[in-house]
PDB file of C-alpha atoms in Angstrom:
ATOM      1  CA  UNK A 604     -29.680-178.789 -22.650  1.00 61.00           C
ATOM      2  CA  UNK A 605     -32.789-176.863 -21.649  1.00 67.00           C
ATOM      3  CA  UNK A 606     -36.202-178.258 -20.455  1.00 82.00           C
ATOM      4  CA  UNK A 607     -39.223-176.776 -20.973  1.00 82.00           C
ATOM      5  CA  UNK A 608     -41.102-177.058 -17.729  1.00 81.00           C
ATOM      6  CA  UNK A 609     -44.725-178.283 -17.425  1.00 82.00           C
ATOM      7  CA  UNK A 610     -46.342-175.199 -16.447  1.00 84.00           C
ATOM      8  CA  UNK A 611     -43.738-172.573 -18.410  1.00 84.00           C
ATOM      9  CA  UNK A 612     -46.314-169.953 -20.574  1.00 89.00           C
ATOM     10  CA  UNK A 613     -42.938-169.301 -22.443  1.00 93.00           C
ATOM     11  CA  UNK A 614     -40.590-171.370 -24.156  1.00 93.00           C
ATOM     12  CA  UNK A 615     -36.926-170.045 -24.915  1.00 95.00           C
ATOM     13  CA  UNK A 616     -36.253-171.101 -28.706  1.00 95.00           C
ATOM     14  CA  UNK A 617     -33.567-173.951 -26.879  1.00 94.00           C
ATOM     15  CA  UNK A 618     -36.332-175.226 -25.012  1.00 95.00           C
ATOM     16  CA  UNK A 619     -39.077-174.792 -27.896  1.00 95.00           C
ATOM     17  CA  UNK A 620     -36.140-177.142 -30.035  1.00 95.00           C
ATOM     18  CA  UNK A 621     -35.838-179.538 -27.641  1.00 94.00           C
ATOM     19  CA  UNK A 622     -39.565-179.785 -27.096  1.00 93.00           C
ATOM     20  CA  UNK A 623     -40.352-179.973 -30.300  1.00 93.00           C
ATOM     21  CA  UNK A 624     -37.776-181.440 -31.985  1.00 94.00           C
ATOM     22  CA  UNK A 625     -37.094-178.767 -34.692  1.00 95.00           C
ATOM     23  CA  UNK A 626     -33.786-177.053 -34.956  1.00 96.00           C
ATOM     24  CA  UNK A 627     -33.413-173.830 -33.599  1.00 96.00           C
ATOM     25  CA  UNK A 628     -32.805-172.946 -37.207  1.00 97.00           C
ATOM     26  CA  UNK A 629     -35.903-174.284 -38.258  1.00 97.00           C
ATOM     27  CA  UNK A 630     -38.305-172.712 -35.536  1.00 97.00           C
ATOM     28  CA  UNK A 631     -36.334-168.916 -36.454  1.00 97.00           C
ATOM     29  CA  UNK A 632     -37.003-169.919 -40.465  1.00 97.00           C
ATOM     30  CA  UNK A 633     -40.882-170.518 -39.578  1.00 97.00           C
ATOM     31  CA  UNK A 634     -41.077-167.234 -37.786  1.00 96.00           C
ATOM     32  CA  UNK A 635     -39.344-165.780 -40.609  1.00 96.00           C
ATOM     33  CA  UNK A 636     -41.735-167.546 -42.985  1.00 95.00           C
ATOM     34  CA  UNK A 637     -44.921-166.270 -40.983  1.00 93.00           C
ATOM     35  CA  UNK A 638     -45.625-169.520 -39.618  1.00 94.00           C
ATOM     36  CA  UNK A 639     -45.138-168.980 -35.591  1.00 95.00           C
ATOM     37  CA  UNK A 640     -44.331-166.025 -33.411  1.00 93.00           C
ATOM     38  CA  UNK A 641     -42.349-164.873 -30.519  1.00 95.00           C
ATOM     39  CA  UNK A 642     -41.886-161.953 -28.542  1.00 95.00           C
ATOM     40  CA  UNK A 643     -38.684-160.263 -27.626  1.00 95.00           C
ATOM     41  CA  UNK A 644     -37.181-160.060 -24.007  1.00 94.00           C
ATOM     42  CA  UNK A 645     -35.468-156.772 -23.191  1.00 95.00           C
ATOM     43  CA  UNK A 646     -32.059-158.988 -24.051  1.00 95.00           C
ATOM     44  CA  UNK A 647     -33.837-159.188 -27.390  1.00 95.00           C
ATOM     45  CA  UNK A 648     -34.221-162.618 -26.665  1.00 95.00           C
ATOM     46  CA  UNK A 649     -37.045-164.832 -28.529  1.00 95.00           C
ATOM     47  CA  UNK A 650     -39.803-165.722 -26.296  1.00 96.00           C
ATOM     48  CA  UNK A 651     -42.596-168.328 -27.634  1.00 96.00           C
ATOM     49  CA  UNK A 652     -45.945-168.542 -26.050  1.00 93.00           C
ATOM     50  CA  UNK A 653     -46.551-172.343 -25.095  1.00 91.00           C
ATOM     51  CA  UNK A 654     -49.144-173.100 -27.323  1.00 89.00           C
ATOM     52  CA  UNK A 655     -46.837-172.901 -30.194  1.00 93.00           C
ATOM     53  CA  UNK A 656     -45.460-176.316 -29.237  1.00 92.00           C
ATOM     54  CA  UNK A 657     -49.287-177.143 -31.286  1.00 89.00           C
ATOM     55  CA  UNK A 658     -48.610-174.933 -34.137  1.00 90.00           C
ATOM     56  CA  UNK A 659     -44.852-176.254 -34.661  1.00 95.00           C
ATOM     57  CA  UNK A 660     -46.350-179.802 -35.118  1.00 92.00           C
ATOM     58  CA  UNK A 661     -49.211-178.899 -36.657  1.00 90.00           C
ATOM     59  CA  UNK A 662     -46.161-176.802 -39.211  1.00 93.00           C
ATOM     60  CA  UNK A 663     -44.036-180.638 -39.074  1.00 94.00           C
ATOM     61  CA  UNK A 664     -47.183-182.804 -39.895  1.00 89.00           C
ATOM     62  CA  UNK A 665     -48.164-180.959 -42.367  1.00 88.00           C
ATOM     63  CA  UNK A 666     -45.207-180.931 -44.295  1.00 90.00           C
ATOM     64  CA  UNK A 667     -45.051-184.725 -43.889  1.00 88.00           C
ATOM     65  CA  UNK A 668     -47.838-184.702 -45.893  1.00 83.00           C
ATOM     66  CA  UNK A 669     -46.647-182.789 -48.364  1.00 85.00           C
ATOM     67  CA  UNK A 670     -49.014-179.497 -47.807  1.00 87.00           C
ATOM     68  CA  UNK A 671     -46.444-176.633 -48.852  1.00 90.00           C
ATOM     69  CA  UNK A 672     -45.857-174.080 -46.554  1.00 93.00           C
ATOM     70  CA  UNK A 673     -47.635-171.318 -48.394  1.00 93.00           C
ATOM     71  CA  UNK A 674     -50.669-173.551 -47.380  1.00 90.00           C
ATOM     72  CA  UNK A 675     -49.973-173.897 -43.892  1.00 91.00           C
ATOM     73  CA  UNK A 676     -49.469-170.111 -43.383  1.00 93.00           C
ATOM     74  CA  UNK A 677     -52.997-169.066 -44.655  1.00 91.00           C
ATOM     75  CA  UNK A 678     -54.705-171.793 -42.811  1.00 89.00           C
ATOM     76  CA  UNK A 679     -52.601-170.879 -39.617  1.00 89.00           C
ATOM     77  CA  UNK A 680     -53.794-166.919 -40.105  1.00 90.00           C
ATOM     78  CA  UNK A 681     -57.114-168.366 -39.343  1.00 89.00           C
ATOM     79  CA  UNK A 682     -56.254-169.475 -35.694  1.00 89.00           C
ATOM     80  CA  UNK A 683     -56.801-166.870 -32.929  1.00 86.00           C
ATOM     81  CA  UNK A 684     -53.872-164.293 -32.050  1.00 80.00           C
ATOM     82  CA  UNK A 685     -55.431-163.356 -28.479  1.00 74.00           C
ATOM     83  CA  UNK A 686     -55.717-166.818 -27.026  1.00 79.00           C
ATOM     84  CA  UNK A 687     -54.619-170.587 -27.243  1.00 82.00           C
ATOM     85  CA  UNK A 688     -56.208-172.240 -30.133  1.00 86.00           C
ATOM     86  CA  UNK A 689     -59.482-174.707 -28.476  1.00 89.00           C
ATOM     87  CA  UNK A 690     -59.463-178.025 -30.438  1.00 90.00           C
ATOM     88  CA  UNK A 691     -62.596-176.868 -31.933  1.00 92.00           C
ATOM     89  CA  UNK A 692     -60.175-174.281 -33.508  1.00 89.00           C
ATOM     90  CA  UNK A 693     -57.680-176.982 -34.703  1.00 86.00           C
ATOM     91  CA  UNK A 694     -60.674-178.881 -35.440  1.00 88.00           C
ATOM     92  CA  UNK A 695     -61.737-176.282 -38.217  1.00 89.00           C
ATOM     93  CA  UNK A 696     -58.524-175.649 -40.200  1.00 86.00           C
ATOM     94  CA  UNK A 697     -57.813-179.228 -40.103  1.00 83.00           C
ATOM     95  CA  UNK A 698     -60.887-179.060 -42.726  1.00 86.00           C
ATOM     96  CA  UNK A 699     -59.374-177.060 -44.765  1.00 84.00           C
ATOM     97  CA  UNK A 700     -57.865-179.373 -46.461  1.00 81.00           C
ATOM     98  CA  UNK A 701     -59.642-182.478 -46.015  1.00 87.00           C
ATOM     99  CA  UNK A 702     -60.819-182.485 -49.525  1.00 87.00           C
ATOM    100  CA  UNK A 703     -57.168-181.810 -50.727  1.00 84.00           C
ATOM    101  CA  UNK A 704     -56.036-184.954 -48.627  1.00 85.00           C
ATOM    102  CA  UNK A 705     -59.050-187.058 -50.176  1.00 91.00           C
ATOM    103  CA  UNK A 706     -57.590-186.341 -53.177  1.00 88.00           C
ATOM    104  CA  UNK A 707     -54.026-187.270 -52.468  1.00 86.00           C
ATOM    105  CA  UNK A 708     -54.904-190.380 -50.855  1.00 89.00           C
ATOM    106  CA  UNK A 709     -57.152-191.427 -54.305  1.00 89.00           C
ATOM    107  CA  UNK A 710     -54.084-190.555 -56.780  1.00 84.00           C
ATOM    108  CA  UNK A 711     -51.173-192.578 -54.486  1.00 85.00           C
ATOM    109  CA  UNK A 712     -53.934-195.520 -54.386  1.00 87.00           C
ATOM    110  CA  UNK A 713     -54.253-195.341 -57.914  1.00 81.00           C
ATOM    111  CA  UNK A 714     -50.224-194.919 -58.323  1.00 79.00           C
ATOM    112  CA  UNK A 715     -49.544-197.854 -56.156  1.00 80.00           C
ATOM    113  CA  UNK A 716     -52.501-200.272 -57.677  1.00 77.00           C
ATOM    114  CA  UNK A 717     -51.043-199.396 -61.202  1.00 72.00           C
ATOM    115  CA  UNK A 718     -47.365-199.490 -60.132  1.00 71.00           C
ATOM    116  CA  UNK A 719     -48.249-203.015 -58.788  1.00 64.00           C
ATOM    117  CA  UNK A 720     -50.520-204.018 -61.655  1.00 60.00           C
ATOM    118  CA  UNK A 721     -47.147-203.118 -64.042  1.00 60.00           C
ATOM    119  CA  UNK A 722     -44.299-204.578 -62.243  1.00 55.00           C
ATOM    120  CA  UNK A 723     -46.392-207.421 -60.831  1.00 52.00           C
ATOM    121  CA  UNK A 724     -46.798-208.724 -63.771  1.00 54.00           C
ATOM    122  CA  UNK A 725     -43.825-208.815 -65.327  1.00 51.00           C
ATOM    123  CA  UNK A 726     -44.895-208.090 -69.028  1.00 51.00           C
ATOM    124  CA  UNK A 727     -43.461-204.358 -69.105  1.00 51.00           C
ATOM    125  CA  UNK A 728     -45.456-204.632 -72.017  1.00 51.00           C
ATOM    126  CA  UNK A 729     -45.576-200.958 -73.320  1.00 51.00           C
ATOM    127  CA  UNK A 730     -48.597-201.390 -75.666  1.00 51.00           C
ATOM    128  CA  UNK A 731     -50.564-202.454 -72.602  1.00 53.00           C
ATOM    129  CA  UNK A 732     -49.185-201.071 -69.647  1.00 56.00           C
ATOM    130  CA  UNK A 733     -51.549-198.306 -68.206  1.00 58.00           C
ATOM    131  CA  UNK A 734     -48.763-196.180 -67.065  1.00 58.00           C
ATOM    132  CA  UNK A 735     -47.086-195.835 -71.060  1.00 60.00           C
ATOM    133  CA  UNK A 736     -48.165-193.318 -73.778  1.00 55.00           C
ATOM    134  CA  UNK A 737     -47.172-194.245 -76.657  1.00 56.00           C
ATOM    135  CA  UNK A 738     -46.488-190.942 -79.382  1.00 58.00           C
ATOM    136  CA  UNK A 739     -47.286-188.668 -76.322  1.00 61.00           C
ATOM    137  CA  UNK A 740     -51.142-189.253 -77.258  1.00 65.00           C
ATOM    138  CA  UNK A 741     -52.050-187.832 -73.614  1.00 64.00           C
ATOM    139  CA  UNK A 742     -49.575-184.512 -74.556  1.00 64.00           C
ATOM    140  CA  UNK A 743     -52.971-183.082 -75.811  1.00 72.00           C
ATOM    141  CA  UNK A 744     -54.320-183.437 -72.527  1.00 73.00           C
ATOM    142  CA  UNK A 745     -51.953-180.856 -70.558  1.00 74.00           C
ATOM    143  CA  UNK A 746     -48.530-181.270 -68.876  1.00 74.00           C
ATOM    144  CA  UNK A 747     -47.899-184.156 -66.284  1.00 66.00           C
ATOM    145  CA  UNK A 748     -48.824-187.555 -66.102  1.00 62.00           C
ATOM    146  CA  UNK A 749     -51.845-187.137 -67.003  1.00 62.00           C
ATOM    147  CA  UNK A 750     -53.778-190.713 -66.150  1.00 60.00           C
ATOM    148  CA  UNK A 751     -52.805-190.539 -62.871  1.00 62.00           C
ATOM    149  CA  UNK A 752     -53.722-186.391 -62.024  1.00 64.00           C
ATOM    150  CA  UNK A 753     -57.141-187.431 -64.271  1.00 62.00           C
ATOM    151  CA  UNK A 754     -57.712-190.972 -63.163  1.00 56.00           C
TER     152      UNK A 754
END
């Protein structure tokens, strides 16, 4: 088992793992993927700058939250390449999708108050449950579920 020492600038992609708690085959996918890089030893041996230890769990929160990764990437382009990120830096791209969060948070509120609403009553009444549509009436409206993406 490696250990990344406190005052390593690198990280071997064993140590960056264990640090991190990705799989090597996870960290080698995000580089792949555009999401983190390393440089190569003369061995050809991946070599990741310390401050990528921020950018992997910036990569593993935000997927926890459901941001895909497409997401992550572009807002990840926008951090320095020719210095550690500041937390003013991670301070700014955390913005970037504040507004997206907002809007996550509002639709699972509204899923769980109408989830409860429906099963805590105990009706399943479909003429008056909020979640049904009967005939497809909302079809008109687009694809999905549409009261809660509109709601």
């Amino acid at each position: 088992m490696s250990h990344l020492a406190w005052d390593a600038r690198e990280a071997t992609v064993g140590e960056l793992a264990e640090r991190s708690g990705v799989a090597p085959s996870a960290l080698r996918f995000y580089e792949r993927e555009g999401l983190i890089t390393s440089r190569r030893t003369p061995g050809n041996q991946r070599r990741y700058s310390r401050d990528t230890l921020r950018r992997v769990a910036f990569i593993r929160t935000s997927q926890r939250l459901g941001i895909p990764l497409a997401t992550v990437r572009e807002v990840l382009g926008l951090l320095p390449d020719d210095r550690t990120p500041t937390r003013e830096d991670w301070a700014r791209i955390s913005e970037c999708w504040r507004e997206d969060l907002d809007v996550r948070i509002r639709t699972l509120q509204r899923l769980r108050d109408d989830l409860t609403d429906c099963i805590g009553c105990g009706c399943l009444s479909l003429d008056r449950c909020v979640l049904s549509n009967p005939g497809d009436e909302l079809g008109a409206h687009g694809p999905g579920p549409r009261r809660l993406i509109e709601g």
